[in-house]
Amino acid sequence: MVLAGAAVLLLALGLVALMLVRPSSARQEAPPQGAARSAVPAETSVDVGFARDMSIHHQQAVEMSFIVRDRTSDEDVRRLAYDIINTQANQRGMMLGWLDMWGRAKSSGRPPMEWMGHTVASRGDGSLMPDMATDTELDALRAAKGKDAEVRFLRLMTVHHRAGAEMAQAAADAAGTDEIRNLAAGMVLGQQSEIRLMADMLKERGATA
């Protein structure tokens, strides 16, 4: 009986020892915290700079699209505006979400487009980056109607898209994360396609970009 009791005691002690060892082994297999942090894009990275700047750029494109949607009854222009609103609002949400996930602020006091390797001069009058519309141009769009509003919108958006496609190409070429590279590459194709579409729409209205 004494031997049997000793055997049970040894078995119980062995089980306790296994329970103590296994959690320690699991902790050793987990990736170190430093490795996880290193995957987050740096504050001065292309990824963070692009996500911030393109979010601002997209916000104005959405704003202009809402304006023209209410200033014309032309179905082609309204359809284009609707597509821009949905596409760019969704993309903006993705970029802001990544910034939040990376623990990066959604805005910065750094010069716009600095991540592209050069500094840029703003046009002023509310234009935060090159080829973004000024407050005066937006006010003129709000005051226009019909064909006048359509032409103003198409011209402003063509210039806006050209700058956006250039910015997106820079990010597609140099970003460090798959998320930004893939999104930016898709933006280049989408905005170049819409630039061609808007050139045809301007021609139909007897205007040019």
CSV table of N, CA and C in Angstrom, one decimal, residues 20-97:
chain,number,residue,atom,x,y,z
A,20,LEU,N,3.7,23.0,-15.8
A,20,LEU,CA,4.6,24.2,-15.6
A,20,LEU,C,5.5,24.4,-16.8
A,21,VAL,N,5.9,23.3,-17.4
A,21,VAL,CA,6.9,23.4,-18.5
A,21,VAL,C,6.2,23.9,-19.8
A,22,ARG,N,5.0,23.4,-20.1
A,22,ARG,CA,4.4,23.6,-21.4
A,22,ARG,C,4.1,25.1,-21.7
A,23,PRO,N,3.6,25.9,-20.7
A,23,PRO,CA,3.4,27.3,-21.0
A,23,PRO,C,4.7,28.0,-21.3
A,24,SER,N,5.8,27.6,-20.6
A,24,SER,CA,7.1,28.2,-20.9
A,24,SER,C,7.5,28.0,-22.3
A,25,SER,N,7.3,26.7,-22.8
A,25,SER,CA,7.7,26.4,-24.2
A,25,SER,C,6.9,27.2,-25.2
A,26,ALA,N,5.6,27.4,-24.9
A,26,ALA,CA,4.7,28.1,-25.8
A,26,ALA,C,5.2,29.6,-25.9
A,27,ARG,N,5.6,30.1,-24.8
A,27,ARG,CA,6.1,31.5,-24.8
A,27,ARG,C,7.4,31.6,-25.6
A,28,GLN,N,8.2,30.6,-25.6
A,28,GLN,CA,9.5,30.7,-26.3
A,28,GLN,C,9.2,30.6,-27.8
A,29,GLU,N,8.1,29.9,-28.3
A,29,GLU,CA,7.8,29.8,-29.7
A,29,GLU,C,7.2,31.0,-30.3
A,30,ALA,N,6.6,31.9,-29.4
A,30,ALA,CA,5.9,33.1,-29.9
A,30,ALA,C,6.9,34.0,-30.5
A,31,PRO,N,6.6,34.8,-31.6
A,31,PRO,CA,7.5,35.8,-32.1
A,31,PRO,C,7.8,36.9,-31.1
A,32,PRO,N,9.1,37.3,-31.0
A,32,PRO,CA,9.4,38.3,-30.0
A,32,PRO,C,8.7,39.6,-30.3
A,33,GLN,N,8.5,40.4,-29.3
A,33,GLN,CA,7.7,41.7,-29.5
A,33,GLN,C,8.5,42.6,-30.4
A,34,GLY,N,9.8,42.6,-30.3
A,34,GLY,CA,10.6,43.5,-31.2
A,34,GLY,C,10.4,43.2,-32.7
A,35,ALA,N,10.3,41.9,-33.0
A,35,ALA,CA,10.1,41.5,-34.4
A,35,ALA,C,8.7,42.0,-34.9
A,36,ALA,N,7.7,41.9,-34.1
A,36,ALA,CA,6.4,42.4,-34.5
A,36,ALA,C,6.4,43.9,-34.7
A,37,ARG,N,7.1,44.7,-33.9
A,37,ARG,CA,7.1,46.1,-34.0
A,37,ARG,C,7.9,46.5,-35.3
A,38,SER,N,8.9,45.7,-35.7
A,38,SER,CA,9.7,46.1,-36.8
A,38,SER,C,8.9,46.0,-38.1
A,39,ALA,N,7.8,45.3,-38.1
A,39,ALA,CA,7.0,45.2,-39.3
A,39,ALA,C,6.1,46.4,-39.5
A,40,VAL,N,6.0,47.3,-38.5
A,40,VAL,CA,5.2,48.5,-38.7
A,40,VAL,C,6.0,49.5,-39.4
A,41,PRO,N,5.5,50.1,-40.5
A,41,PRO,CA,6.2,51.1,-41.3
A,41,PRO,C,6.6,52.3,-40.4
A,42,ALA,N,7.8,52.8,-40.7
A,42,ALA,CA,8.4,53.9,-39.9
A,42,ALA,C,7.6,55.2,-40.2
A,43,GLU,N,7.7,56.1,-39.2
A,43,GLU,CA,7.0,57.4,-39.4
A,43,GLU,C,7.3,58.1,-40.7
A,44,THR,N,8.6,58.0,-41.1
A,44,THR,CA,9.0,58.7,-42.3
A,44,THR,C,9.0,57.8,-43.6
A,45,SER,N,8.3,56.7,-43.5
A,45,SER,CA,8.3,55.7,-44.6
A,45,SER,C,7.4,56.2,-45.7
A,46,VAL,N,7.6,55.6,-46.9
A,46,VAL,CA,6.7,55.8,-48.0
A,46,VAL,C,5.3,55.4,-47.7
A,47,ASP,N,5.1,54.3,-47.0
A,47,ASP,CA,3.8,53.8,-46.7
A,47,ASP,C,3.0,54.7,-45.9
A,48,VAL,N,3.6,55.3,-44.8
A,48,VAL,CA,2.8,56.2,-43.9
A,48,VAL,C,2.6,57.5,-44.6
A,49,GLY,N,3.6,58.0,-45.3
A,49,GLY,CA,3.4,59.3,-46.0
A,49,GLY,C,2.4,59.2,-47.1
A,50,PHE,N,2.4,58.2,-47.9
A,50,PHE,CA,1.4,58.0,-48.9
A,50,PHE,C,0.0,57.9,-48.4
A,51,ALA,N,-0.2,57.0,-47.3
A,51,ALA,CA,-1.5,56.8,-46.8
A,51,ALA,C,-2.1,58.2,-46.3
A,52,ARG,N,-1.3,59.0,-45.7
A,52,ARG,CA,-1.7,60.3,-45.2
A,52,ARG,C,-2.1,61.2,-46.4
A,53,ASP,N,-1.2,61.4,-47.3
A,53,ASP,CA,-1.4,62.3,-48.4
A,53,ASP,C,-2.5,61.9,-49.3
A,54,MET,N,-2.5,60.6,-49.6
A,54,MET,CA,-3.6,60.2,-50.5
A,54,MET,C,-5.0,60.2,-49.9
A,55,SER,N,-5.0,60.1,-48.6
A,55,SER,CA,-6.3,60.2,-47.9
A,55,SER,C,-6.8,61.6,-48.0
A,56,ILE,N,-6.0,62.6,-47.9
A,56,ILE,CA,-6.3,64.0,-48.1
A,56,ILE,C,-6.7,64.3,-49.6
A,57,HIS,N,-6.0,63.7,-50.5
A,57,HIS,CA,-6.2,63.9,-51.9
A,57,HIS,C,-7.6,63.3,-52.3
A,58,HIS,N,-7.8,62.1,-51.8
A,58,HIS,CA,-9.1,61.4,-52.1
A,58,HIS,C,-10.3,62.2,-51.5
A,59,GLN,N,-10.1,62.8,-50.3
A,59,GLN,CA,-11.2,63.5,-49.7
A,59,GLN,C,-11.7,64.6,-50.6
A,60,GLN,N,-10.8,65.3,-51.2
A,60,GLN,CA,-11.2,66.4,-52.1
A,60,GLN,C,-11.9,65.8,-53.4
A,61,ALA,N,-11.4,64.7,-53.9
A,61,ALA,CA,-12.1,64.1,-55.1
A,61,ALA,C,-13.5,63.8,-54.7
A,62,VAL,N,-13.7,63.2,-53.5
A,62,VAL,CA,-15.1,62.9,-53.1
A,62,VAL,C,-15.9,64.1,-53.0
A,63,GLU,N,-15.4,65.2,-52.4
A,63,GLU,CA,-16.1,66.4,-52.2
A,63,GLU,C,-16.5,67.0,-53.6
A,64,MET,N,-15.6,67.1,-54.6
A,64,MET,CA,-16.0,67.6,-55.9
A,64,MET,C,-17.0,66.7,-56.5
A,65,SER,N,-17.0,65.4,-56.3
A,65,SER,CA,-18.0,64.5,-57.0
A,65,SER,C,-19.4,64.8,-56.4
A,66,PHE,N,-19.4,65.0,-55.1
A,66,PHE,CA,-20.7,65.3,-54.5
A,66,PHE,C,-21.3,66.7,-55.0
A,67,ILE,N,-20.4,67.6,-55.2
A,67,ILE,CA,-20.8,68.9,-55.7
A,67,ILE,C,-21.4,68.8,-57.1
A,68,VAL,N,-20.7,68.1,-58.0
A,68,VAL,CA,-21.2,68.1,-59.4
A,68,VAL,C,-22.5,67.2,-59.5
A,69,ARG,N,-22.6,66.2,-58.6
A,69,ARG,CA,-23.7,65.3,-58.7
A,69,ARG,C,-25.0,66.1,-58.5
A,70,ASP,N,-24.9,67.2,-57.7
A,70,ASP,CA,-26.1,68.0,-57.4
A,70,ASP,C,-26.2,69.2,-58.4
A,71,ARG,N,-25.3,69.4,-59.3
A,71,ARG,CA,-25.3,70.5,-60.2
A,71,ARG,C,-25.6,70.2,-61.6
A,72,THR,N,-25.8,68.9,-61.9
A,72,THR,CA,-26.1,68.4,-63.3
A,72,THR,C,-27.1,67.3,-63.2
A,73,SER,N,-27.8,67.1,-64.3
A,73,SER,CA,-28.7,66.0,-64.5
A,73,SER,C,-28.2,65.0,-65.5
A,74,ASP,N,-27.0,65.3,-66.0
A,74,ASP,CA,-26.4,64.4,-67.0
A,74,ASP,C,-26.0,63.0,-66.4
A,75,GLU,N,-26.5,62.0,-66.9
A,75,GLU,CA,-26.4,60.6,-66.3
A,75,GLU,C,-24.9,60.2,-66.3
A,76,ASP,N,-24.2,60.5,-67.4
A,76,ASP,CA,-22.8,60.0,-67.5
A,76,ASP,C,-21.9,60.7,-66.5
A,77,VAL,N,-22.1,62.0,-66.3
A,77,VAL,CA,-21.3,62.7,-65.3
A,77,VAL,C,-21.7,62.2,-63.9
A,78,ARG,N,-23.0,62.1,-63.6
A,78,ARG,CA,-23.4,61.6,-62.3
A,78,ARG,C,-22.9,60.2,-62.0
A,79,ARG,N,-22.9,59.4,-63.0
A,79,ARG,CA,-22.4,58.0,-62.8
A,79,ARG,C,-20.9,58.0,-62.5
A,80,LEU,N,-20.1,58.8,-63.2
A,80,LEU,CA,-18.7,59.0,-62.9
A,80,LEU,C,-18.5,59.5,-61.5
A,81,ALA,N,-19.3,60.5,-61.1
A,81,ALA,CA,-19.2,61.1,-59.8
A,81,ALA,C,-19.5,60.0,-58.7
A,82,TYR,N,-20.5,59.2,-59.0
A,82,TYR,CA,-20.9,58.2,-58.1
A,82,TYR,C,-19.8,57.1,-57.9
A,83,ASP,N,-19.1,56.8,-59.0
A,83,ASP,CA,-18.0,55.8,-59.0
A,83,ASP,C,-16.9,56.3,-58.2
A,84,ILE,N,-16.5,57.6,-58.4
A,84,ILE,CA,-15.4,58.2,-57.7
A,84,ILE,C,-15.7,58.3,-56.2
A,85,ILE,N,-16.9,58.7,-55.8
A,85,ILE,CA,-17.3,58.8,-54.4
A,85,ILE,C,-17.1,57.4,-53.7
A,86,ASN,N,-17.7,56.4,-54.3
A,86,ASN,CA,-17.6,55.1,-53.7
A,86,ASN,C,-16.2,54.5,-53.7
A,87,THR,N,-15.5,54.6,-54.8
A,87,THR,CA,-14.2,54.0,-54.9
A,87,THR,C,-13.2,54.7,-53.9
A,88,GLN,N,-13.2,56.0,-54.0
A,88,GLN,CA,-12.2,56.8,-53.3
A,88,GLN,C,-12.5,56.9,-51.8
A,89,ALA,N,-13.8,56.9,-51.4
A,89,ALA,CA,-14.2,56.9,-50.0
A,89,ALA,C,-13.8,55.5,-49.4
A,90,ASN,N,-13.9,54.4,-50.1
A,90,ASN,CA,-13.5,53.1,-49.6
A,90,ASN,C,-12.0,53.0,-49.5
A,91,GLN,N,-11.3,53.5,-50.5
A,91,GLN,CA,-9.8,53.5,-50.4
A,91,GLN,C,-9.3,54.3,-49.3
A,92,ARG,N,-9.9,55.5,-49.1
A,92,ARG,CA,-9.5,56.4,-48.0
A,92,ARG,C,-9.7,55.7,-46.6
A,93,GLY,N,-10.9,55.0,-46.5
A,93,GLY,CA,-11.1,54.3,-45.3
A,93,GLY,C,-10.1,53.2,-45.0
A,94,MET,N,-9.6,52.5,-46.0
A,94,MET,CA,-8.6,51.5,-45.9
A,94,MET,C,-7.3,52.1,-45.4
A,95,MET,N,-6.9,53.2,-46.0
A,95,MET,CA,-5.6,53.8,-45.7
A,95,MET,C,-5.7,54.4,-44.2
A,96,LEU,N,-6.8,55.0,-43.9
A,96,LEU,CA,-6.9,55.5,-42.5
A,96,LEU,C,-6.9,54.3,-41.5
A,97,GLY,N,-7.5,53.2,-41.9
A,97,GLY,CA,-7.5,52.0,-41.0
A,97,GLY,C,-6.1,51.5,-40.8
